[in-house]
Amino acid sequence: MNDVSFPVPLWVWAALTAAIGVMLVIDLVAHRDHHVIGLREATWWSVGWIVAGLSFGLILLAWQDGEVASTYYAGYLIEKALSIDNVFVFALVFSFFGVPDAYQHKVLFLGVIGALVARFVFIFVGAELLELFFWTAYAFGAFLIWTGWKMAVTKDKKVDPDRNPVVRLVRKAVPTDARFHGTRFFARVGGRRVATLLFVALVAIEASDLLFAVDSVAAVLAITTHTFLVWSANAFAILGLRSLYFCLAGLLRRFTYLHYGLAVLLAFAGVKLILSETPVGKLPIWLTLTFIAVTITVSIVWSLMATRARNARRPAPADQDGSAR
């Protein structure tokens, strides 16, 4: 498998990890009062996270070369696109459990940390498998194609967080009070320590993201197996997931066809991974970047145009005398 290759000193790994830690601390301190995050604040935070992710690509460009930077940007872009599907599930979980707006940031913050840990493990395991066993590329590729197909044909089916096996296991194993106790995950009720409904919501978020982590890491590994690039692309995309949720939560109903675009991206990553172990070899990075950008743009524009057309066809509300306004 042809791929970008460059040594990464231990201090660079340490510096990146420290930078991610600092950004998480800044995020935590800025929202320690658990206030309701509005669209304006979420937008500014989202812009900041995107600037951080794009700036890291410029650092790679100055440190290495254009191919390395382009490979990072391809991984970052596909991970950012796939993270939008996480937002759909987050909105569903919060709605299902009735999580108050003021408590959602704490759950998402811990969810981001869990997502980073899960992806860190999956990245090194997946990259090692791809390096040791050539057939792993076929297995990962087939999995991505199947996941893309499943996303395209089952998007309209409702997901019940209460049927999640992890959530059900927690409720059976841990005494749970079906109420919120502020922002606490555990509280003392009737003389015994119990998990709160907020903790159950957190478990649902973490369990759902664990499944997303498998898809997204496999998709980025289809672009490159360089662990530093895969990890940095995942990390910078995931760091902005919380603010992305608060930006898009109210607009999700307009992204009617976005899941088709994400399904195409997953299938494309699967085909790309399979082709890498054939005489065709790895597809050019410029082609990958172009395909990702065009697919995301088309699916979003298609969604917005379809939503606007449906709204235009709706009859205008009538006054009590029956006349249209």
CSV table of C-alpha atoms in Angstrom, one decimal:
chain,number,residue,atom,x,y,z
A,1,MET,CA,0.0,0.0,0.0
A,2,ASN,CA,1.6,3.2,-1.1
A,3,ASP,CA,1.2,6.0,1.5
A,4,VAL,CA,2.9,9.1,2.8
A,5,SER,CA,5.7,8.3,5.2
A,6,PHE,CA,7.7,10.5,7.5
A,7,PRO,CA,9.1,10.1,11.0
A,8,VAL,CA,7.3,11.7,13.9
A,9,PRO,CA,9.5,12.4,17.0
A,10,LEU,CA,8.1,11.6,20.4
A,11,TRP,CA,8.1,15.3,21.4
A,12,VAL,CA,5.8,16.1,18.4
A,13,TRP,CA,3.3,13.5,19.7
A,14,ALA,CA,3.6,15.0,23.2
A,15,ALA,CA,3.1,18.5,21.8
A,16,LEU,CA,0.0,17.5,19.9
A,17,THR,CA,-1.4,15.7,22.9
A,18,ALA,CA,-0.7,18.7,25.1
A,19,ALA,CA,-2.3,21.0,22.6
A,20,ILE,CA,-5.5,18.9,22.6
A,21,GLY,CA,-5.5,18.8,26.4
A,22,VAL,CA,-5.2,22.6,26.6
A,23,MET,CA,-8.1,23.1,24.1
A,24,LEU,CA,-10.3,20.7,26.1
A,25,VAL,CA,-9.5,22.6,29.3
A,26,ILE,CA,-10.3,25.9,27.7
A,27,ASP,CA,-13.6,24.5,26.5
A,28,LEU,CA,-14.4,23.2,30.0
A,29,VAL,CA,-13.5,26.4,31.8
A,30,ALA,CA,-15.5,28.5,29.3
A,31,HIS,CA,-18.6,26.5,30.0
A,32,ARG,CA,-18.2,25.6,33.7
A,33,ASP,CA,-21.4,27.5,34.6
A,34,HIS,CA,-23.5,25.1,32.5
A,35,HIS,CA,-25.3,27.9,30.7
A,36,VAL,CA,-27.5,27.3,27.7
A,37,ILE,CA,-25.4,27.7,24.6
A,38,GLY,CA,-27.0,29.8,21.9
A,39,LEU,CA,-26.5,29.7,18.2
A,40,ARG,CA,-24.2,32.8,18.1
A,41,GLU,CA,-21.9,31.4,20.8
A,42,ALA,CA,-21.9,27.9,19.2
A,43,THR,CA,-21.1,29.4,15.8
A,44,TRP,CA,-18.0,31.3,17.1
A,45,TRP,CA,-16.8,28.2,18.8
A,46,SER,CA,-17.3,26.1,15.7
A,47,VAL,CA,-15.4,28.7,13.6
A,48,GLY,CA,-12.6,28.6,16.2
A,49,TRP,CA,-12.3,24.8,16.1
A,50,ILE,CA,-12.3,24.8,12.3
A,51,VAL,CA,-9.6,27.4,12.2
A,52,ALA,CA,-7.6,25.2,14.6
A,53,GLY,CA,-8.0,22.2,12.4
A,54,LEU,CA,-7.1,24.1,9.2
A,55,SER,CA,-4.1,25.7,10.9
A,56,PHE,CA,-2.7,22.4,11.8
A,57,GLY,CA,-2.7,21.5,8.1
A,58,LEU,CA,-0.6,24.6,7.5
A,59,ILE,CA,1.8,23.5,10.2
A,60,LEU,CA,2.2,20.1,8.4
A,61,LEU,CA,2.7,21.9,5.1
A,62,ALA,CA,5.6,24.0,6.6
A,63,TRP,CA,7.0,21.0,8.5
A,64,GLN,CA,6.7,18.3,5.7
A,65,ASP,CA,5.2,19.0,2.3
A,66,GLY,CA,2.1,19.5,0.3
A,67,GLU,CA,1.3,15.8,0.0
A,68,VAL,CA,1.3,15.3,3.8
A,69,ALA,CA,-0.9,18.4,4.3
A,70,SER,CA,-3.3,17.4,1.6
A,71,THR,CA,-3.6,13.9,3.1
A,72,TYR,CA,-4.4,15.4,6.5
A,73,TYR,CA,-7.0,17.7,5.0
A,74,ALA,CA,-8.7,14.8,3.2
A,75,GLY,CA,-8.8,12.8,6.5
A,76,TYR,CA,-10.0,15.9,8.4
A,77,LEU,CA,-12.7,16.7,5.8
A,78,ILE,CA,-14.2,13.2,5.7
A,79,GLU,CA,-14.1,12.9,9.5
A,80,LYS,CA,-15.8,16.3,9.8
A,81,ALA,CA,-18.5,15.3,7.3
A,82,LEU,CA,-19.2,12.0,9.1
A,83,SER,CA,-19.4,13.8,12.5
A,84,ILE,CA,-22.5,15.5,11.3
A,85,ASP,CA,-24.3,12.1,11.5
A,86,ASN,CA,-23.2,12.0,15.2
A,87,VAL,CA,-25.1,15.2,15.7
A,88,PHE,CA,-28.3,13.5,14.5
A,89,VAL,CA,-27.9,10.8,17.1
A,90,PHE,CA,-27.0,13.3,19.8
A,91,ALA,CA,-30.2,15.2,19.1
A,92,LEU,CA,-32.2,12.0,19.2
A,93,VAL,CA,-30.7,10.9,22.6
A,94,PHE,CA,-31.2,14.3,24.2
A,95,SER,CA,-34.8,14.4,22.9
A,96,PHE,CA,-35.6,10.9,24.0
A,97,PHE,CA,-34.3,11.4,27.6
A,98,GLY,CA,-35.5,15.0,27.8
A,99,VAL,CA,-32.1,16.4,28.7
A,100,PRO,CA,-32.4,20.1,29.6
A,101,ASP,CA,-30.4,22.4,27.3
A,102,ALA,CA,-28.2,23.6,30.2
A,103,TYR,CA,-27.0,20.0,31.0
A,104,GLN,CA,-26.2,19.0,27.4
A,105,HIS,CA,-22.8,20.6,27.2
A,106,LYS,CA,-21.5,18.5,30.1
A,107,VAL,CA,-22.7,15.3,28.5
A,108,LEU,CA,-21.2,16.3,25.1
A,109,PHE,CA,-17.9,17.3,26.7
A,110,LEU,CA,-17.4,13.9,28.3
A,111,GLY,CA,-18.7,12.3,25.1
A,112,VAL,CA,-15.9,14.1,23.1
A,113,ILE,CA,-13.3,12.7,25.6
A,114,GLY,CA,-14.7,9.2,25.2
A,115,ALA,CA,-14.7,9.6,21.4
A,116,LEU,CA,-11.0,10.7,21.4
A,117,VAL,CA,-10.0,7.7,23.5
A,118,ALA,CA,-12.0,5.2,21.4
A,119,ARG,CA,-10.5,6.6,18.2
A,120,PHE,CA,-7.0,6.6,19.6
A,121,VAL,CA,-7.3,2.8,20.3
A,122,PHE,CA,-9.0,2.0,17.0
A,123,ILE,CA,-6.5,4.0,14.9
A,124,PHE,CA,-3.5,2.1,16.2
A,125,VAL,CA,-5.2,-1.3,16.1
A,126,GLY,CA,-6.6,-0.7,12.6
A,127,ALA,CA,-3.4,0.7,11.2
A,128,GLU,CA,-1.4,-2.2,12.6
A,129,LEU,CA,-3.8,-4.7,11.1
A,130,LEU,CA,-3.6,-3.0,7.7
A,131,GLU,CA,0.2,-3.1,7.8
A,132,LEU,CA,0.4,-6.8,8.9
A,133,PHE,CA,-2.4,-8.4,6.9
A,134,PHE,CA,-3.2,-7.3,3.3
A,135,TRP,CA,-6.6,-8.9,3.5
A,136,THR,CA,-7.6,-6.5,6.2
A,137,ALA,CA,-8.0,-3.8,3.5
A,138,TYR,CA,-10.7,-6.0,1.8
A,139,ALA,CA,-12.4,-6.6,5.1
A,140,PHE,CA,-12.4,-2.9,6.1
A,141,GLY,CA,-13.4,-1.9,2.6
A,142,ALA,CA,-16.4,-4.3,2.5
A,143,PHE,CA,-17.4,-3.1,6.0
A,144,LEU,CA,-17.4,0.5,4.8
A,145,ILE,CA,-19.4,-0.3,1.7
A,146,TRP,CA,-22.0,-2.2,3.7
A,147,THR,CA,-22.2,0.6,6.3
A,148,GLY,CA,-22.7,3.1,3.5
A,149,TRP,CA,-25.5,1.0,2.0
A,150,LYS,CA,-27.1,0.5,5.4
A,151,MET,CA,-27.0,4.3,6.1
A,152,ALA,CA,-28.7,5.0,2.7
A,153,VAL,CA,-31.6,2.6,3.1
A,154,THR,CA,-32.3,2.7,6.8
A,155,LYS,CA,-32.0,6.4,7.7
A,156,ASP,CA,-35.7,6.9,8.1
A,157,LYS,CA,-36.0,4.1,10.7
A,158,LYS,CA,-36.3,5.5,14.2
A,159,VAL,CA,-33.5,4.6,16.6
A,160,ASP,CA,-34.7,3.9,20.2
A,161,PRO,CA,-31.8,4.7,22.6
A,162,ASP,CA,-33.6,2.8,25.3
A,163,ARG,CA,-33.1,-0.4,23.2
A,164,ASN,CA,-29.3,0.1,23.1
A,165,PRO,CA,-27.9,-3.0,24.8
A,166,VAL,CA,-25.3,-0.9,26.7
A,167,VAL,CA,-28.0,1.3,28.1
A,168,ARG,CA,-30.1,-1.6,29.1
A,169,LEU,CA,-27.1,-3.3,30.7
A,170,VAL,CA,-26.4,-0.2,32.8
A,171,ARG,CA,-30.0,0.1,34.0
A,172,LYS,CA,-29.9,-3.6,35.1
A,173,ALA,CA,-26.4,-3.4,36.7
A,174,VAL,CA,-26.6,0.0,38.3
A,175,PRO,CA,-29.5,1.3,40.5
A,176,THR,CA,-31.0,4.2,38.4
A,177,ASP,CA,-33.3,7.0,39.3
A,178,ALA,CA,-35.3,8.1,36.3
A,179,ARG,CA,-34.9,11.8,37.1
A,180,PHE,CA,-32.3,14.5,36.7
A,181,HIS,CA,-30.4,15.8,39.7
A,182,GLY,CA,-28.9,18.9,38.3
A,183,THR,CA,-25.7,18.1,36.4
A,184,ARG,CA,-24.8,15.2,38.6
A,185,PHE,CA,-24.4,11.7,37.2
A,186,PHE,CA,-24.9,10.1,40.6
A,187,ALA,CA,-27.0,11.1,43.6
A,188,ARG,CA,-28.1,9.7,46.9
A,189,VAL,CA,-31.8,8.8,46.9
A,190,GLY,CA,-33.5,7.0,49.8
A,191,GLY,CA,-30.1,6.4,51.5
A,192,ARG,CA,-28.5,4.7,48.6
A,193,ARG,CA,-26.3,6.0,45.7
A,194,VAL,CA,-28.0,5.7,42.3
A,195,ALA,CA,-27.2,6.8,38.8
A,196,THR,CA,-29.2,9.7,37.5
A,197,LEU,CA,-31.0,10.0,34.1
A,198,LEU,CA,-28.2,12.2,33.0
A,199,PHE,CA,-25.7,9.3,33.4
A,200,VAL,CA,-28.0,7.0,31.3
A,201,ALA,CA,-28.0,9.7,28.6
A,202,LEU,CA,-24.2,9.9,28.8
A,203,VAL,CA,-23.9,6.1,28.4
A,204,ALA,CA,-26.2,6.3,25.4
A,205,ILE,CA,-24.1,9.0,23.8
A,206,GLU,CA,-20.8,7.0,24.4
A,207,ALA,CA,-22.3,3.7,23.2
A,208,SER,CA,-23.5,5.4,20.0
A,209,ASP,CA,-20.2,7.1,19.4
A,210,LEU,CA,-18.4,3.9,19.8
A,211,LEU,CA,-20.1,2.6,16.7
A,212,PHE,CA,-19.4,5.8,14.8
A,213,ALA,CA,-15.8,5.5,15.8
A,214,VAL,CA,-15.4,2.2,13.9
A,215,ASP,CA,-16.9,3.7,10.7
A,216,SER,CA,-15.0,7.0,10.8
A,217,VAL,CA,-11.6,5.5,11.7
A,218,ALA,CA,-11.9,2.9,8.9
A,219,ALA,CA,-12.8,5.7,6.5
A,220,VAL,CA,-9.7,7.7,7.3
A,221,LEU,CA,-7.5,4.7,7.2
A,222,ALA,CA,-8.7,4.3,3.6
A,223,ILE,CA,-6.9,7.6,2.9
A,224,THR,CA,-3.8,7.0,4.9
A,225,THR,CA,-2.4,4.5,7.5
A,226,HIS,CA,0.0,7.1,8.9
A,227,THR,CA,-1.1,7.0,12.6
A,228,PHE,CA,-0.1,10.6,13.3
A,229,LEU,CA,-2.1,12.0,10.4
A,230,VAL,CA,-5.1,9.8,11.2
A,231,TRP,CA,-5.1,10.7,14.8
A,232,SER,CA,-4.6,14.4,14.3
A,233,ALA,CA,-7.4,14.5,11.6
A,234,ASN,CA,-9.8,12.6,14.0
A,235,ALA,CA,-8.8,14.7,17.0
A,236,PHE,CA,-9.3,18.1,15.4
A,237,ALA,CA,-12.6,17.1,13.8
A,238,ILE,CA,-14.0,15.6,17.1
A,239,LEU,CA,-12.9,18.6,19.2
A,240,GLY,CA,-15.5,20.7,17.3
A,241,LEU,CA,-18.3,18.1,17.6
A,242,ARG,CA,-19.9,19.8,20.7
A,243,SER,CA,-20.1,23.2,19.2
A,244,LEU,CA,-21.2,21.7,15.9
A,245,TYR,CA,-24.2,20.1,17.7
A,246,PHE,CA,-25.4,23.4,19.1
A,247,CYS,CA,-24.9,25.0,15.6
A,248,LEU,CA,-26.8,22.3,13.7
A,249,ALA,CA,-29.4,21.0,16.2
A,250,GLY,CA,-32.0,23.4,15.0
A,251,LEU,CA,-31.1,22.9,11.3
A,252,LEU,CA,-31.0,19.1,11.1
A,253,ARG,CA,-34.5,18.9,9.8
A,254,ARG,CA,-33.3,20.8,6.7
A,255,PHE,CA,-30.5,18.3,5.8
A,256,THR,CA,-33.0,15.8,4.3
A,257,TYR,CA,-30.6,14.2,1.9
A,258,LEU,CA,-27.3,14.6,3.7
A,259,HIS,CA,-27.2,11.0,4.8
A,260,TYR,CA,-27.0,9.9,1.1
A,261,GLY,CA,-23.9,12.0,0.7
A,262,LEU,CA,-22.4,10.5,3.9
A,263,ALA,CA,-23.3,7.0,2.6
A,264,VAL,CA,-21.6,7.7,-0.7
A,265,LEU,CA,-18.4,8.9,1.2
A,266,LEU,CA,-18.3,5.7,3.3
A,267,ALA,CA,-18.8,3.5,0.1
A,268,PHE,CA,-16.1,5.6,-1.7
A,269,ALA,CA,-13.7,5.0,1.2
A,270,GLY,CA,-14.4,1.3,1.1
A,271,VAL,CA,-13.7,1.1,-2.6
A,272,LYS,CA,-10.6,3.2,-2.2
A,273,LEU,CA,-9.3,0.9,0.5
A,274,ILE,CA,-9.9,-2.2,-1.6
A,275,LEU,CA,-8.3,-0.7,-4.7
A,276,SER,CA,-5.2,0.1,-2.6
A,277,GLU,CA,-4.4,-3.7,-2.5
A,278,THR,CA,-5.0,-4.2,-6.3
A,279,PRO,CA,-2.9,-3.2,-9.3
A,280,VAL,CA,-4.8,0.1,-9.4
A,281,GLY,CA,-3.2,1.2,-6.1
A,282,LYS,CA,-4.1,4.2,-4.0
A,283,LEU,CA,-6.1,6.9,-5.7
A,284,PRO,CA,-4.5,10.3,-6.0
A,285,ILE,CA,-5.1,12.5,-3.0
A,286,TRP,CA,-6.4,15.4,-5.2
A,287,LEU,CA,-9.1,13.1,-6.5
A,288,THR,CA,-10.0,12.0,-2.9
A,289,LEU,CA,-10.2,15.7,-1.7
A,290,THR,CA,-12.3,16.7,-4.8
A,291,PHE,CA,-14.7,13.8,-4.4
A,292,ILE,CA,-15.3,14.5,-0.7
A,293,ALA,CA,-15.8,18.2,-1.2
A,294,VAL,CA,-18.2,17.8,-4.2
A,295,THR,CA,-20.2,15.0,-2.4
A,296,ILE,CA,-20.7,17.1,0.7
A,297,THR,CA,-21.6,20.2,-1.2
A,298,VAL,CA,-24.1,18.5,-3.5
A,299,SER,CA,-25.9,16.6,-0.7
A,300,ILE,CA,-26.2,19.8,1.4
A,301,VAL,CA,-27.3,22.0,-1.5
A,302,TRP,CA,-29.8,19.3,-2.6
A,303,SER,CA,-31.2,19.1,0.9
A,304,LEU,CA,-31.6,22.8,1.3
A,305,MET,CA,-33.3,23.2,-2.1
A,306,ALA,CA,-35.6,20.3,-1.5
A,307,THR,CA,-36.6,21.7,1.9
A,308,ARG,CA,-37.2,25.2,0.4
A,309,ALA,CA,-39.3,23.7,-2.4
A,310,ARG,CA,-41.5,21.7,0.1
A,311,ASN,CA,-42.0,24.9,2.3
A,312,ALA,CA,-43.0,26.8,-0.8
A,313,ARG,CA,-45.7,24.2,-1.7
A,314,ARG,CA,-47.3,24.4,1.7
A,315,PRO,CA,-50.5,26.4,1.8
A,316,ALA,CA,-50.4,29.7,3.6
A,317,PRO,CA,-52.1,29.8,7.0
A,318,ALA,CA,-55.7,31.0,6.8
A,319,ASP,CA,-57.4,33.5,9.0
A,320,GLN,CA,-60.5,32.5,10.9
A,321,ASP,CA,-62.7,33.8,8.0
A,322,GLY,CA,-61.0,31.3,5.7
A,323,SER,CA,-59.0,33.8,3.7
A,324,ALA,CA,-55.3,33.2,3.2
A,325,ARG,CA,-52.8,35.6,4.8
